[in-house]
Amino acid sequence: MSNMHRESLFESDFMRLFVRHEPVLRAYARTLLPDWNLVDDALQEASVTMWEKRGQLEDSSGFLPWAKVIVRFKCLSMIATLRRSRLLLSDEVLQQLAEEAEALQAEELTAIRQALSHCLSKFDQAHQELLLAPYSGDGRVQELAALCGKSANAFYKLLGRLRDKLADCVRIQLQLEGL
Amino acid sequence: MNPRSLLDRYLLGEVTEADVRQLDRLLAHQPELRREYIRAVAAESGLREIALERSVHSTAPAQLRQSRQWRFWGIAASVVAVLLLMVLLIPTNQSADTVATLVSSENAAWESALPTLPGSQLTAGTLKLRTGIATLGFPSGAELILEAPAQIELISTMRCRLLDGVALVEVPESAVGFIVETPSGYAVDYGTCFSVKVDPDRGESDFELIEGEIGVHHASTGDEIRLTQPNHGVKASAETLRAQSREELEEMASATTGLVRIGTDGRATSVLPNNKRHKFVDPEVLSVRKTENGKWDYRSFFSFDLTGVEFNNVRSARLRLNLVPSRRGLASRLPLKNQFGVYGLTNSDKADWSIDATWEDSPTPEDGVLLGTFEILRSAQRGTYGIANEELLQFLRQNSDRNVTLILVRLTTQIEGKGPVLTHMFASDSHPEAVGPLLELTLDRTAQKPPETQR
C-alpha cells in the first residue's frame, strides 16, 4: 500500500482538526454525560482512538462526523458503567439526543458563546460570579453560599433564576442574529 | 417544576430520581424540549469556556478554580503529548479487535450477535441483514453498503466475505487491496467502486465494476480476471470464472437465465364437500382446510403443462405457492404449526378434471403420491411456501410429456377453542396481487442457451 505520503501529510492535519473541532466534540459529549469531568475523560480517551484510526479519514471535511461517532461510542460505553452510581436519562432518550445533536456545528457554538458573553455582561459582578460558579470547581456554589451566609439550596434557587434570565437573553440575542 | 428548570437542574446535577424520570418522559415525547436540551448544552459549553478563561485572567485565584483550570489545560496538553508519543512510537497501529464500524442503517433489521446500533464498533463475526440498507465502514477506509436480505462475515479490516445478498463496495486509495470474498470467488480491489451479488442457492456470485479496477479470482482454481472497464462483470460459479459484457449483465438482471417458470395458466381450483362452489369458492384464491368433522374442508389442485420442457437439462424443481391473508375463520384455532401435503396425481382416470369439478370426482390425495410437505406458522399471513425436492423432480420427469396435476391439502386440523378454524388461502392465477402456483425448474449450465420464460 502506498499511503505513506498521505499519512505524513495527515499527522499535522489531524492535530489542527482536533483542536478546531474540540469545542463541538466537548459539547456533543456533554449532551450524553452528566458532568464536565466525565466529558474531559471521554474526550481524552476518544482522542486516542481517533489517532489510532485516523487512516479511516479521507479528507478534513469528514473529520467532525467521524469524530462524533467515536466520541458517542466512548460516552455510551461510559454510561453503561455510570448508570449504577449516577442519575441518568434512559438509553433511548440519550440515543435520540445524540442523534439530534449530530447536527451541532462550530458556527452555532461560536454564536451562542458570543451571545453569552454579551448577555453575561448585563449581570452585576456578584451574579456573574454565581453564574460561572458551577464551572469553577466542585463545591464552588456551596462555597459562595457559605460566604454570603445563605443555604446552598437557596443559592441554587437563585442560580436557577439567573440561568433562566441568561437563557432568555441568549435566545433573544440569537434571534436577532437570525439563528 | 416546569420542563425548562427541570432540564436546567439536570445539567447542574441537582435532581432527584423522580425528576430524572419525569424529564426522561418529557424528552421522549417532546422534540421541542430535546432541541431545548441541545441548545442548553451548547450554552453550558459556552459558559464553561468563559468561566475557564476568566479564571486564567483572574487576579485572585481561588484554590478550587486553580485545580479546575489546570485539569482542563492539563488534559489539552496531555492529549497533545499522547498524540506526539504515538507519532514517535507506534506509527500505524490499528486497534486490535475492531474490524469495522456500523456507519448507518436505514430501516435495518438484523439477526446478529454483533452490535447493530449505528456507530457500533464491530469485531470479526457474521451479520445478517433481514431488511433495510446498512453501511459498514472499515478502518482502512473501505465502505460497504449492504442491501437486505444479506449476510456478511467480517474477517479483518481489509477482508470480508459476502455469503448472501447484494453489496456495493467503495474503496479509496488508503484501502487498496481490500478483499471481498464470496463462496465462489473473491475480488481484490485496486481503488474503485464495484458491486457484488451472491446467490447462495445457485452457488454463484456476480462482480460488476462500476469505476476503477478490480481483480476477480476464482475461489478454488485461483484464476484471475482483471476488470478495468466500467460496467463489465465477472460471474464466478463453483467451476468457472466468466467475463460478462454489459449485455449479459442486463440479461442477468432480469433473473431468467437458467430458470424456467411454469404457471398453471388458470388450471387451478378448490373444492368443498357440499359443492356449492358459486357461494364458497373464491376464484382468486386456492382454499385449503381440514377439520375434525370434515364437513367444511377444502382442498385445491392445479396443473402445469410440461410439454416442451427438455427435462434432461433440468437440475432441480421447486413448487412455489404464495400464501395470502385468509378471509375465512380464525387463526387462533390453528395449532402453532400447520402442515401441508403436496401430492402428485397418478390416477389417470382423474387426470381430465374440469375446473368446476365436484368434491367426489376431483383428484384426491388417494389418487396420487405424496411428493412433500411444508409447514406454515399460524401467525403467518403472507409468504412463499412450497416444496423443492428430488421426489418432485422425479415425478415431473416421469410425466414430462403432458399436463401434471398437483393436489394440495392441509394435514393438520384445529385445536380446542371457540369459532371456526381458519381456511388457508394461496393465490390463484386470478389473484389481484400475488402470483399463482409456479413450478420453477433450474436448468443445467451445459444447456446451450437459456430458454425463454414460460408462463
mmCIF file of C-alpha atoms in Angstrom, chain B residues 145-396:
data_model
loop_
_atom_site.group_PDB
_atom_site.id
_atom_site.type_symbol
_atom_site.label_atom_id
_atom_site.label_comp_id
_atom_site.label_asym_id
_atom_site.label_seq_id
_atom_site.Cartn_x
_atom_site.Cartn_y
_atom_site.Cartn_z
ATOM 1 C CA ILE B 145 -23.331 -0.725 1.532
ATOM 2 C CA LEU B 146 -25.396 -3.811 2.210
ATOM 3 C CA GLU B 147 -28.879 -4.344 0.825
ATOM 4 C CA ALA B 148 -31.190 -6.780 2.536
ATOM 5 C CA PRO B 149 -31.553 -9.672 2.576
ATOM 6 C CA ALA B 150 -27.847 -10.155 3.029
ATOM 7 C CA GLN B 151 -25.383 -11.998 5.150
ATOM 8 C CA ILE B 152 -21.800 -10.943 5.643
ATOM 9 C CA GLU B 153 -18.854 -12.211 7.598
ATOM 10 C CA LEU B 154 -16.379 -9.610 8.837
ATOM 11 C CA ILE B 155 -12.918 -11.104 8.819
ATOM 12 C CA SER B 156 -10.435 -8.264 9.172
ATOM 13 C CA THR B 157 -10.098 -4.567 8.444
ATOM 14 C CA MET B 158 -9.098 -5.473 4.894
ATOM 15 C CA ARG B 159 -11.254 -8.514 4.243
ATOM 16 C CA CYS B 160 -14.859 -9.599 4.444
ATOM 17 C CA ARG B 161 -16.981 -12.325 2.942
ATOM 18 C CA LEU B 162 -20.412 -11.817 1.462
ATOM 19 C CA LEU B 163 -22.422 -15.023 1.950
ATOM 20 C CA ASP B 164 -25.727 -13.847 0.559
ATOM 21 C CA GLY B 165 -27.212 -10.716 -0.933
ATOM 22 C CA VAL B 166 -26.028 -7.592 -2.669
ATOM 23 C CA ALA B 167 -23.319 -5.138 -1.638
ATOM 24 C CA LEU B 168 -21.792 -2.023 -3.110
ATOM 25 C CA VAL B 169 -18.134 -1.661 -2.215
ATOM 26 C CA GLU B 170 -16.216 1.591 -2.317
ATOM 27 C CA VAL B 171 -12.517 1.510 -1.761
ATOM 28 C CA PRO B 172 -10.437 4.690 -1.501
ATOM 29 C CA GLU B 173 -6.723 4.756 -2.134
ATOM 30 C CA SER B 174 -5.985 4.071 1.528
ATOM 31 C CA ALA B 175 -7.682 0.696 1.280
ATOM 32 C CA VAL B 176 -6.259 -0.573 -1.996
ATOM 33 C CA GLY B 177 -6.006 -4.327 -1.653
ATOM 34 C CA PHE B 178 -9.298 -4.639 0.168
ATOM 35 C CA ILE B 179 -10.745 -8.101 -0.471
ATOM 36 C CA VAL B 180 -14.372 -9.132 -0.757
ATOM 37 C CA GLU B 181 -14.790 -12.887 -0.749
ATOM 38 C CA THR B 182 -17.838 -14.827 -1.853
ATOM 39 C CA PRO B 183 -18.418 -18.585 -1.680
ATOM 40 C CA SER B 184 -17.247 -18.989 -5.275
ATOM 41 C CA GLY B 185 -14.642 -16.273 -5.726
ATOM 42 C CA TYR B 186 -13.043 -13.166 -4.368
ATOM 43 C CA ALA B 187 -12.331 -9.675 -5.616
ATOM 44 C CA VAL B 188 -9.233 -7.666 -4.860
ATOM 45 C CA ASP B 189 -9.959 -4.005 -5.143
ATOM 46 C CA TYR B 190 -7.414 -1.645 -6.683
ATOM 47 C CA GLY B 191 -9.064 1.565 -5.630
ATOM 48 C CA THR B 192 -12.558 1.625 -7.032
ATOM 49 C CA CYS B 193 -16.205 1.021 -6.708
ATOM 50 C CA PHE B 194 -17.846 -2.256 -7.575
ATOM 51 C CA SER B 195 -20.923 -4.262 -6.783
ATOM 52 C CA VAL B 196 -21.150 -7.891 -5.827
ATOM 53 C CA LYS B 197 -24.163 -10.155 -5.733
ATOM 54 C CA VAL B 198 -24.211 -13.603 -4.183
ATOM 55 C CA ASP B 199 -26.793 -16.236 -4.982
ATOM 56 C CA PRO B 200 -26.192 -18.996 -2.429
ATOM 57 C CA ASP B 201 -28.847 -21.283 -3.949
ATOM 58 C CA ARG B 202 -27.024 -21.415 -7.248
ATOM 59 C CA GLY B 203 -23.556 -21.115 -5.768
ATOM 60 C CA GLU B 204 -22.785 -18.147 -7.980
ATOM 61 C CA SER B 205 -21.549 -14.651 -7.463
ATOM 62 C CA ASP B 206 -21.543 -11.728 -9.855
ATOM 63 C CA PHE B 207 -18.996 -8.951 -9.642
ATOM 64 C CA GLU B 208 -19.582 -5.788 -11.598
ATOM 65 C CA LEU B 209 -17.096 -2.970 -11.914
ATOM 66 C CA ILE B 210 -18.563 0.491 -11.610
ATOM 67 C CA GLU B 211 -15.379 2.507 -11.616
ATOM 68 C CA GLY B 212 -11.635 1.877 -11.309
ATOM 69 C CA GLU B 213 -10.076 -1.564 -11.312
ATOM 70 C CA ILE B 214 -10.657 -4.902 -9.607
ATOM 71 C CA GLY B 215 -9.230 -8.368 -9.950
ATOM 72 C CA VAL B 216 -11.685 -11.236 -9.572
ATOM 73 C CA HIS B 217 -10.269 -14.586 -8.544
ATOM 74 C CA HIS B 218 -11.870 -17.990 -8.611
ATOM 75 C CA ALA B 219 -12.161 -19.498 -5.140
ATOM 76 C CA SER B 220 -10.669 -22.904 -5.909
ATOM 77 C CA THR B 221 -8.622 -22.543 -9.107
ATOM 78 C CA GLY B 222 -7.244 -19.089 -8.277
ATOM 79 C CA ASP B 223 -7.787 -17.952 -11.906
ATOM 80 C CA GLU B 224 -7.953 -14.200 -12.219
ATOM 81 C CA ILE B 225 -9.900 -11.843 -14.440
ATOM 82 C CA ARG B 226 -8.964 -8.166 -14.254
ATOM 83 C CA LEU B 227 -11.728 -5.659 -14.791
ATOM 84 C CA THR B 228 -10.776 -2.165 -15.873
ATOM 85 C CA GLN B 229 -13.807 -1.212 -17.974
ATOM 86 C CA PRO B 230 -16.799 0.197 -16.133
ATOM 87 C CA ASN B 231 -19.980 -1.871 -16.358
ATOM 88 C CA HIS B 232 -18.133 -5.063 -17.129
ATOM 89 C CA GLY B 233 -18.605 -8.011 -14.875
ATOM 90 C CA VAL B 234 -17.454 -11.467 -13.894
ATOM 91 C CA LYS B 235 -19.603 -14.376 -12.891
ATOM 92 C CA ALA B 236 -17.954 -16.832 -10.522
ATOM 93 C CA SER B 237 -19.589 -20.217 -10.134
ATOM 94 C CA ALA B 238 -18.371 -23.329 -8.379
ATOM 95 C CA GLU B 239 -16.499 -24.459 -11.504
ATOM 96 C CA THR B 240 -15.597 -21.423 -13.543
ATOM 97 C CA LEU B 241 -14.949 -17.756 -13.835
ATOM 98 C CA ARG B 242 -16.527 -15.996 -16.785
ATOM 99 C CA ALA B 243 -16.286 -12.420 -18.021
ATOM 100 C CA GLN B 244 -19.573 -10.764 -18.880
ATOM 101 C CA SER B 245 -20.357 -7.841 -21.123
ATOM 102 C CA ARG B 246 -22.855 -5.108 -20.413
ATOM 103 C CA GLU B 247 -25.441 -7.004 -22.446
ATOM 104 C CA GLU B 248 -25.089 -10.177 -20.451
ATOM 105 C CA LEU B 249 -25.254 -8.230 -17.227
ATOM 106 C CA GLU B 250 -28.543 -6.704 -18.309
ATOM 107 C CA GLU B 251 -29.848 -10.103 -19.252
ATOM 108 C CA MET B 252 -28.807 -11.417 -15.883
ATOM 109 C CA ALA B 253 -30.568 -8.580 -14.131
ATOM 110 C CA SER B 254 -33.840 -9.896 -15.469
ATOM 111 C CA ALA B 255 -33.008 -13.056 -13.497
ATOM 112 C CA THR B 256 -34.306 -15.512 -16.041
ATOM 113 C CA THR B 257 -31.058 -17.124 -17.065
ATOM 114 C CA GLY B 258 -31.102 -20.836 -16.463
ATOM 115 C CA LEU B 259 -34.504 -20.741 -14.840
ATOM 116 C CA VAL B 260 -37.841 -21.723 -16.317
ATOM 117 C CA ARG B 261 -41.038 -20.774 -14.578
ATOM 118 C CA ILE B 262 -44.265 -22.501 -15.488
ATOM 119 C CA GLY B 263 -47.638 -21.259 -14.311
ATOM 120 C CA THR B 264 -50.967 -23.064 -14.127
ATOM 121 C CA ASP B 265 -52.495 -20.923 -16.853
ATOM 122 C CA GLY B 266 -55.774 -20.750 -14.968
ATOM 123 C CA ARG B 267 -55.934 -24.510 -14.388
ATOM 124 C CA ALA B 268 -56.316 -24.305 -10.642
ATOM 125 C CA THR B 269 -59.277 -24.606 -8.348
ATOM 126 C CA SER B 270 -60.625 -25.664 -4.958
ATOM 127 C CA VAL B 271 -63.440 -27.956 -3.918
ATOM 128 C CA LEU B 272 -65.523 -28.454 -0.774
ATOM 129 C CA PRO B 273 -67.862 -31.340 0.230
ATOM 130 C CA ASN B 274 -71.171 -29.513 -0.278
ATOM 131 C CA ASN B 275 -70.065 -28.489 -3.804
ATOM 132 C CA LYS B 276 -71.641 -25.028 -3.504
ATOM 133 C CA ARG B 277 -68.698 -23.560 -5.327
ATOM 134 C CA HIS B 278 -70.506 -20.441 -6.600
ATOM 135 C CA LYS B 279 -71.026 -19.489 -2.977
ATOM 136 C CA PHE B 280 -67.938 -20.756 -1.184
ATOM 137 C CA VAL B 281 -65.151 -20.994 -3.739
ATOM 138 C CA ASP B 282 -63.416 -17.706 -4.429
ATOM 139 C CA PRO B 283 -61.656 -17.939 -7.811
ATOM 140 C CA GLU B 284 -58.903 -15.538 -6.698
ATOM 141 C CA VAL B 285 -57.577 -17.988 -4.137
ATOM 142 C CA LEU B 286 -56.895 -21.666 -3.624
ATOM 143 C CA SER B 287 -58.502 -22.650 -0.321
ATOM 144 C CA VAL B 288 -57.117 -25.379 1.905
ATOM 145 C CA ARG B 289 -58.704 -26.518 5.142
ATOM 146 C CA LYS B 290 -59.017 -29.669 7.207
ATOM 147 C CA THR B 291 -61.248 -30.020 10.252
ATOM 148 C CA GLU B 292 -62.156 -32.814 12.671
ATOM 149 C CA ASN B 293 -65.618 -33.456 11.211
ATOM 150 C CA GLY B 294 -64.592 -32.759 7.627
ATOM 151 C CA LYS B 295 -67.847 -31.049 6.681
ATOM 152 C CA TRP B 296 -66.295 -27.746 5.695
ATOM 153 C CA ASP B 297 -62.942 -28.920 4.394
ATOM 154 C CA TYR B 298 -61.285 -27.530 1.285
ATOM 155 C CA ARG B 299 -58.635 -28.984 -0.954
ATOM 156 C CA SER B 300 -57.052 -27.494 -4.022
ATOM 157 C CA PHE B 301 -55.438 -28.851 -7.160
ATOM 158 C CA PHE B 302 -53.779 -27.364 -10.162
ATOM 159 C CA SER B 303 -51.966 -28.493 -13.270
ATOM 160 C CA PHE B 304 -48.867 -27.466 -15.173
ATOM 161 C CA ASP B 305 -48.259 -28.047 -18.847
ATOM 162 C CA LEU B 306 -44.847 -29.693 -19.146
ATOM 163 C CA THR B 307 -44.886 -30.349 -22.888
ATOM 164 C CA GLY B 308 -41.859 -28.754 -24.477
ATOM 165 C CA VAL B 309 -39.660 -28.805 -21.403
ATOM 166 C CA GLU B 310 -36.375 -30.598 -22.056
ATOM 167 C CA PHE B 311 -36.084 -32.483 -18.781
ATOM 168 C CA ASN B 312 -32.585 -33.746 -19.481
ATOM 169 C CA ASN B 313 -31.332 -30.274 -18.652
ATOM 170 C CA VAL B 314 -33.426 -29.768 -15.541
ATOM 171 C CA ARG B 315 -31.342 -29.936 -12.411
ATOM 172 C CA SER B 316 -33.883 -29.099 -9.736
ATOM 173 C CA ALA B 317 -37.562 -28.309 -9.366
ATOM 174 C CA ARG B 318 -39.487 -26.203 -6.928
ATOM 175 C CA LEU B 319 -43.183 -25.603 -6.404
ATOM 176 C CA ARG B 320 -43.957 -22.090 -5.216
ATOM 177 C CA LEU B 321 -47.229 -21.194 -3.530
ATOM 178 C CA ASN B 322 -47.981 -17.722 -2.298
ATOM 179 C CA LEU B 323 -49.931 -17.516 0.936
ATOM 180 C CA VAL B 324 -52.386 -14.617 1.069
ATOM 181 C CA PRO B 325 -54.420 -13.345 4.056
ATOM 182 C CA SER B 326 -57.418 -15.562 4.674
ATOM 183 C CA ARG B 327 -60.947 -14.277 4.664
ATOM 184 C CA ARG B 328 -62.432 -17.283 6.442
ATOM 185 C CA GLY B 329 -62.027 -18.493 10.015
ATOM 186 C CA LEU B 330 -59.815 -17.737 12.978
ATOM 187 C CA ALA B 331 -56.079 -18.270 13.186
ATOM 188 C CA SER B 332 -56.353 -18.674 16.968
ATOM 189 C CA ARG B 333 -57.907 -22.098 16.459
ATOM 190 C CA LEU B 334 -54.971 -23.334 14.412
ATOM 191 C CA PRO B 335 -52.126 -25.261 16.008
ATOM 192 C CA LEU B 336 -48.916 -23.196 16.127
ATOM 193 C CA LYS B 337 -47.550 -25.134 13.174
ATOM 194 C CA ASN B 338 -49.723 -26.265 10.293
ATOM 195 C CA GLN B 339 -48.579 -28.952 7.934
ATOM 196 C CA PHE B 340 -49.498 -29.183 4.285
ATOM 197 C CA GLY B 341 -49.033 -32.027 1.827
ATOM 198 C CA VAL B 342 -48.431 -31.827 -1.917
ATOM 199 C CA TYR B 343 -49.478 -34.912 -3.882
ATOM 200 C CA GLY B 344 -48.755 -35.740 -7.497
ATOM 201 C CA LEU B 345 -51.726 -37.211 -9.353
ATOM 202 C CA THR B 346 -51.071 -40.725 -10.725
ATOM 203 C CA ASN B 347 -54.619 -41.994 -11.254
ATOM 204 C CA SER B 348 -55.109 -41.309 -14.963
ATOM 205 C CA ASP B 349 -58.920 -41.556 -14.607
ATOM 206 C CA LYS B 350 -58.879 -38.262 -12.740
ATOM 207 C CA ALA B 351 -56.396 -36.507 -14.991
ATOM 208 C CA ASP B 352 -59.020 -34.740 -17.057
ATOM 209 C CA TRP B 353 -60.644 -32.895 -14.171
ATOM 210 C CA SER B 354 -62.732 -29.900 -15.074
ATOM 211 C CA ILE B 355 -62.382 -26.506 -13.487
ATOM 212 C CA ASP B 356 -65.820 -26.818 -11.866
ATOM 213 C CA ALA B 357 -65.303 -30.403 -10.682
ATOM 214 C CA THR B 358 -67.186 -31.730 -7.662
ATOM 215 C CA TRP B 359 -65.670 -32.946 -4.401
ATOM 216 C CA GLU B 360 -66.384 -36.521 -5.477
ATOM 217 C CA ASP B 361 -64.917 -36.581 -8.994
ATOM 218 C CA SER B 362 -61.962 -34.285 -8.446
ATOM 219 C CA PRO B 363 -58.481 -35.653 -7.649
ATOM 220 C CA THR B 364 -57.852 -36.634 -4.023
ATOM 221 C CA PRO B 365 -54.592 -37.485 -2.224
ATOM 222 C CA GLU B 366 -55.540 -41.157 -2.615
ATOM 223 C CA ASP B 367 -55.313 -40.709 -6.383
ATOM 224 C CA GLY B 368 -51.663 -39.791 -6.178
ATOM 225 C CA VAL B 369 -48.366 -39.983 -4.322
ATOM 226 C CA LEU B 370 -47.074 -37.698 -1.601
ATOM 227 C CA LEU B 371 -44.286 -35.556 -3.035
ATOM 228 C CA GLY B 372 -43.507 -33.453 0.014
ATOM 229 C CA THR B 373 -44.843 -31.431 2.918
ATOM 230 C CA PHE B 374 -44.282 -27.920 4.238
ATOM 231 C CA GLU B 375 -45.252 -26.008 7.360
ATOM 232 C CA ILE B 376 -46.824 -22.622 7.979
ATOM 233 C CA LEU B 377 -46.894 -20.936 11.375
ATOM 234 C CA ARG B 378 -50.366 -19.865 12.367
ATOM 235 C CA SER B 379 -49.186 -16.269 12.732
ATOM 236 C CA ALA B 380 -48.147 -16.109 9.061
ATOM 237 C CA GLN B 381 -50.485 -14.324 6.671
ATOM 238 C CA ARG B 382 -48.229 -13.977 3.677
ATOM 239 C CA GLY B 383 -45.153 -15.561 2.238
ATOM 240 C CA THR B 384 -43.901 -18.023 -0.309
ATOM 241 C CA TYR B 385 -44.148 -21.683 0.591
ATOM 242 C CA GLY B 386 -43.878 -24.935 -1.265
ATOM 243 C CA ILE B 387 -41.594 -27.861 -1.825
ATOM 244 C CA ALA B 388 -38.317 -28.404 -3.673
ATOM 245 C CA ASN B 389 -37.008 -31.942 -3.601
ATOM 246 C CA GLU B 390 -35.970 -34.976 -5.588
ATOM 247 C CA GLU B 391 -39.456 -36.577 -5.344
ATOM 248 C CA LEU B 392 -40.987 -33.585 -7.103
ATOM 249 C CA LEU B 393 -38.306 -33.629 -9.803
ATOM 250 C CA GLN B 394 -38.704 -37.379 -10.382
ATOM 251 C CA PHE B 395 -42.463 -37.072 -10.585
ATOM 252 C CA LEU B 396 -42.214 -34.252 -13.117
#
